[in-house]
C-alpha positions as protocol buffer text, in pm:
chain_id: "A"
residue {
  index: 1
  type: MET
  ca { x: -1409 y: -139 z: -1653 }
}
residue {
  index: 2
  type: PHE
  ca { x: -1244 y: -223 z: -1321 }
}
residue {
  index: 3
  type: GLN
  ca { x: -1456 y: -400 z: -1061 }
}
residue {
  index: 4
  type: LYS
  ca { x: -1218 y: -421 z: -765 }
}
residue {
  index: 5
  type: ILE
  ca { x: -941 y: -165 z: -716 }
}
residue {
  index: 6
  type: LEU
  ca { x: -658 y: -186 z: -463 }
}
residue {
  index: 7
  type: VAL
  ca { x: -410 y: 86 z: -367 }
}
residue {
  index: 8
  type: ALA
  ca { x: -85 y: 8 z: -191 }
}
residue {
  index: 9
  type: TYR
  ca { x: -69 y: 285 z: 66 }
}
residue {
  index: 10
  type: ASP
  ca { x: 212 y: 373 z: 306 }
}
residue {
  index: 11
  type: GLY
  ca { x: 154 y: 744 z: 350 }
}
residue {
  index: 12
  type: SER
  ca { x: 446 y: 839 z: 122 }
}
residue {
  index: 13
  type: GLU
  ca { x: 406 y: 1107 z: -146 }
}
residue {
  index: 14
  type: GLY
  ca { x: 405 y: 837 z: -414 }
}
residue {
  index: 15
  type: SER
  ca { x: 132 y: 640 z: -242 }
}
residue {
  index: 16
  type: LYS
  ca { x: -72 y: 957 z: -193 }
}
residue {
  index: 17
  type: LYS
  ca { x: -58 y: 1013 z: -569 }
}
residue {
  index: 18
  type: ALA
  ca { x: -167 y: 652 z: -621 }
}
residue {
  index: 19
  type: LEU
  ca { x: -452 y: 705 z: -373 }
}
residue {
  index: 20
  type: ARG
  ca { x: -572 y: 1014 z: -563 }
}
residue {
  index: 21
  type: ALA
  ca { x: -567 y: 820 z: -891 }
}
residue {
  index: 22
  type: GLY
  ca { x: -750 y: 532 z: -721 }
}
residue {
  index: 23
  type: ILE
  ca { x: -1017 y: 766 z: -590 }
}
residue {
  index: 24
  type: ALA
  ca { x: -1072 y: 906 z: -940 }
}
residue {
  index: 25
  type: LEU
  ca { x: -1094 y: 557 z: -1091 }
}
residue {
  index: 26
  type: ALA
  ca { x: -1324 y: 433 z: -815 }
}
residue {
  index: 27
  type: ASN
  ca { x: -1553 y: 727 z: -886 }
}
residue {
  index: 28
  type: LEU
  ca { x: -1541 y: 659 z: -1260 }
}
residue {
  index: 29
  type: CYS
  ca { x: -1610 y: 287 z: -1214 }
}
residue {
  index: 30
  type: GLU
  ca { x: -1856 y: 346 z: -929 }
}
residue {
  index: 31
  type: VAL
  ca { x: -1688 y: 89 z: -704 }
}
residue {
  index: 32
  type: PRO
  ca { x: -1547 y: 108 z: -351 }
}
residue {
  index: 33
  type: LEU
  ca { x: -1172 y: 149 z: -322 }
}
residue {
  index: 34
  type: HIS
  ca { x: -950 y: -78 z: -113 }
}
residue {
  index: 35
  type: ALA
  ca { x: -615 y: 16 z: 39 }
}
residue {
  index: 36
  type: ILE
  ca { x: -352 y: -209 z: 189 }
}
residue {
  index: 37
  type: SER
  ca { x: -73 y: -89 z: 415 }
}
residue {
  index: 38
  type: VAL
  ca { x: 204 y: -331 z: 499 }
}
residue {
  index: 39
  type: GLU
  ca { x: 358 y: -317 z: 843 }
}
residue {
  index: 40
  type: GLU
  ca { x: 720 y: -424 z: 816 }
}
residue {
  index: 41
  type: ARG
  ca { x: 883 y: -179 z: 1049 }
}
residue {
  index: 42
  type: LEU
  ca { x: 915 y: -395 z: 1359 }
}
residue {
  index: 43
  type: PRO
  ca { x: 1277 y: -460 z: 1452 }
}
residue {
  index: 44
  type: TYR
  ca { x: 1422 y: -787 z: 1331 }
}
residue {
  index: 45
  type: PHE
  ca { x: 1660 y: -802 z: 1625 }
}
residue {
  index: 46
  type: ALA
  ca { x: 1562 y: -656 z: 1960 }
}
residue {
  index: 47
  type: ALA
  ca { x: 1739 y: -676 z: 2292 }
}
residue {
  index: 48
  type: THR
  ca { x: 1416 y: -682 z: 2491 }
}
residue {
  index: 49
  type: VAL
  ca { x: 1049 y: -758 z: 2448 }
}
residue {
  index: 50
  type: GLY
  ca { x: 987 y: -398 z: 2551 }
}
residue {
  index: 51
  type: GLU
  ca { x: 1162 y: -274 z: 2236 }
}
residue {
  index: 52
  type: ILE
  ca { x: 928 y: -477 z: 2019 }
}
residue {
  index: 53
  type: GLN
  ca { x: 622 y: -363 z: 2215 }
}
residue {
  index: 54
  type: GLU
  ca { x: 730 y: 0 z: 2184 }
}
residue {
  index: 55
  type: ALA
  ca { x: 786 y: -37 z: 1809 }
}
residue {
  index: 56
  type: LYS
  ca { x: 444 y: -203 z: 1774 }
}
residue {
  index: 57
  type: VAL
  ca { x: 271 y: 84 z: 1957 }
}
residue {
  index: 58
  type: GLU
  ca { x: 447 y: 337 z: 1730 }
}
residue {
  index: 59
  type: ALA
  ca { x: 359 y: 137 z: 1417 }
}
residue {
  index: 60
  type: ASP
  ca { x: -6 y: 105 z: 1522 }
}
residue {
  index: 61
  type: ALA
  ca { x: -31 y: 482 z: 1579 }
}
residue {
  index: 62
  type: PHE
  ca { x: 135 y: 552 z: 1243 }
}
residue {
  index: 63
  type: PHE
  ca { x: -96 y: 325 z: 1046 }
}
residue {
  index: 64
  type: LYS
  ca { x: -403 y: 445 z: 1233 }
}
residue {
  index: 65
  type: ARG
  ca { x: -315 y: 803 z: 1137 }
}
residue {
  index: 66
  type: ILE
  ca { x: -238 y: 741 z: 769 }
}
residue {
  index: 67
  type: THR
  ca { x: -540 y: 517 z: 709 }
}
residue {
  index: 68
  type: LYS
  ca { x: -771 y: 773 z: 869 }
}
residue {
  index: 69
  type: GLU
  ca { x: -622 y: 1047 z: 649 }
}
residue {
  index: 70
  type: ALA
  ca { x: -672 y: 828 z: 341 }
}
residue {
  index: 71
  type: ARG
  ca { x: -1034 y: 743 z: 433 }
}
residue {
  index: 72
  type: ASP
  ca { x: -1106 y: 1112 z: 495 }
}
residue {
  index: 73
  type: GLU
  ca { x: -959 y: 1210 z: 156 }
}
residue {
  index: 74
  type: ALA
  ca { x: -1166 y: 945 z: -22 }
}
residue {
  index: 75
  type: ALA
  ca { x: -1481 y: 1045 z: 165 }
}
residue {
  index: 76
  type: LEU
  ca { x: -1440 y: 1405 z: 45 }
}
residue {
  index: 77
  type: GLU
  ca { x: -1471 y: 1270 z: -310 }
}
residue {
  index: 78
  type: GLY
  ca { x: -1763 y: 1044 z: -223 }
}
residue {
  index: 79
  type: VAL
  ca { x: -1563 y: 720 z: -236 }
}
residue {
  index: 80
  type: GLU
  ca { x: -1577 y: 450 z: 27 }
}
residue {
  index: 81
  type: LEU
  ca { x: -1220 y: 348 z: 115 }
}
residue {
  index: 82
  type: ILE
  ca { x: -1179 y: 11 z: 282 }
}
residue {
  index: 83
  type: THR
  ca { x: -841 y: 1 z: 458 }
}
residue {
  index: 84
  type: ARG
  ca { x: -641 y: -292 z: 583 }
}
residue {
  index: 85
  type: VAL
  ca { x: -304 y: -305 z: 761 }
}
residue {
  index: 86
  type: VAL
  ca { x: -123 y: -635 z: 719 }
}
residue {
  index: 87
  type: PRO
  ca { x: 214 y: -736 z: 866 }
}
residue {
  index: 88
  type: GLY
  ca { x: 472 y: -892 z: 641 }
}
residue {
  index: 89
  type: HIS
  ca { x: 710 y: -835 z: 353 }
}
residue {
  index: 90
  type: GLU
  ca { x: 582 y: -551 z: 137 }
}
residue {
  index: 91
  type: VAL
  ca { x: 583 y: -718 z: -206 }
}
residue {
  index: 92
  type: GLU
  ca { x: 483 y: -1066 z: -94 }
}
residue {
  index: 93
  type: THR
  ca { x: 200 y: -934 z: 125 }
}
residue {
  index: 94
  type: ILE
  ca { x: 53 y: -706 z: -143 }
}
residue {
  index: 95
  type: VAL
  ca { x: 72 y: -975 z: -413 }
}
residue {
  index: 96
  type: THR
  ca { x: -95 y: -1231 z: -186 }
}
residue {
  index: 97
  type: TYR
  ca { x: -365 y: -985 z: -79 }
}
residue {
  index: 98
  type: ALA
  ca { x: -437 y: -887 z: -441 }
}
residue {
  index: 99
  type: ARG
  ca { x: -456 y: -1252 z: -546 }
}
residue {
  index: 100
  type: GLU
  ca { x: -678 y: -1366 z: -258 }
}
residue {
  index: 101
  type: GLY
  ca { x: -902 y: -1060 z: -290 }
}
residue {
  index: 102
  type: HIS
  ca { x: -944 y: -1108 z: -666 }
}
residue {
  index: 103
  type: PHE
  ca { x: -854 y: -746 z: -741 }
}
residue {
  index: 104
  type: ASP
  ca { x: -836 y: -650 z: -1106 }
}
residue {
  index: 105
  type: LEU
  ca { x: -631 y: -331 z: -1061 }
}
residue {
  index: 106
  type: LEU
  ca { x: -344 y: -249 z: -827 }
}
residue {
  index: 107
  type: LEU
  ca { x: -222 y: 109 z: -798 }
}
residue {
  index: 108
  type: ILE
  ca { x: 119 y: 182 z: -654 }
}
residue {
  index: 109
  type: GLY
  ca { x: 317 y: 498 z: -615 }
}
residue {
  index: 110
  type: PHE
  ca { x: 654 y: 532 z: -779 }
}
residue {
  index: 111
  type: VAL
  ca { x: 948 y: 616 z: -555 }
}
residue {
  index: 112
  type: GLY
  ca { x: 1251 y: 691 z: -762 }
}
residue {
  index: 113
  type: HIS
  ca { x: 1583 y: 552 z: -655 }
}
residue {
  index: 114
  type: SER
  ca { x: 1911 y: 583 z: -833 }
}
residue {
  index: 115
  type: ASN
  ca { x: 1975 y: 357 z: -1129 }
}
residue {
  index: 116
  type: VAL
  ca { x: 2248 y: 178 z: -935 }
}
residue {
  index: 117
  type: PHE
  ca { x: 2012 y: 98 z: -648 }
}
residue {
  index: 118
  type: GLY
  ca { x: 1741 y: -15 z: -887 }
}
residue {
  index: 119
  type: ARG
  ca { x: 1976 y: -248 z: -1074 }
}
residue {
  index: 120
  type: ILE
  ca { x: 2121 y: -403 z: -764 }
}
residue {
  index: 121
  type: MET
  ca { x: 1822 y: -419 z: -532 }
}
residue {
  index: 122
  type: GLY
  ca { x: 1523 y: -396 z: -763 }
}
residue {
  index: 123
  type: SER
  ca { x: 1234 y: -190 z: -642 }
}
residue {
  index: 124
  type: THR
  ca { x: 897 y: -245 z: -486 }
}
residue {
  index: 125
  type: SER
  ca { x: 709 y: -107 z: -786 }
}
residue {
  index: 126
  type: GLN
  ca { x: 911 y: -317 z: -1033 }
}
residue {
  index: 127
  type: ASN
  ca { x: 859 y: -632 z: -827 }
}
residue {
  index: 128
  type: LEU
  ca { x: 486 y: -565 z: -785 }
}
residue {
  index: 129
  type: ALA
  ca { x: 446 y: -500 z: -1158 }
}
residue {
  index: 130
  type: ARG
  ca { x: 620 y: -830 z: -1229 }
}
residue {
  index: 131
  type: LEU
  ca { x: 446 y: -1045 z: -965 }
}
residue {
  index: 132
  type: ALA
  ca { x: 96 y: -904 z: -917 }
}
residue {
  index: 133
  type: PRO
  ca { x: -188 y: -1122 z: -1050 }
}
residue {
  index: 134
  type: CYS
  ca { x: -371 y: -823 z: -1202 }
}
residue {
  index: 135
  type: THR
  ca { x: -325 y: -503 z: -1397 }
}
residue {
  index: 136
  type: VAL
  ca { x: -79 y: -272 z: -1223 }
}
residue {
  index: 137
  type: MET
  ca { x: -75 y: 105 z: -1253 }
}
residue {
  index: 138
  type: ILE
  ca { x: 241 y: 278 z: -1131 }
}
residue {
  index: 139
  type: VAL
  ca { x: 155 y: 639 z: -1052 }
}
residue {
  index: 140
  type: LYS
  ca { x: 421 y: 912 z: -1078 }
}
């Protein structure tokens, strides 16, 4: 079955569902589970360096909290969760990480947007399903 499983995890309800599915699959396949969180919340335009530093401190605290929660949840089920926080564009970063890490399954949570938004802007899950170099499971 699957040898290397990756979950895209941002602490949202959708990603929590994907994490739970990943934990179950990791248990079934008897493999460790990997999770990637993409940090793209830093301001694009800031008036001062202090604004960027403050945003970075907040982002670090956020990702530290959600990755700890995810590791704790996996540990309760006897699964080792290897977490990684990477800065960058969400889709591009996850696709690159999955390709370079030779993952054979990517789990992502579905976040429903309106049909109009989806047609105009696309969505992260649709773009990941189209661009990922491996099997993609979108968890609802």
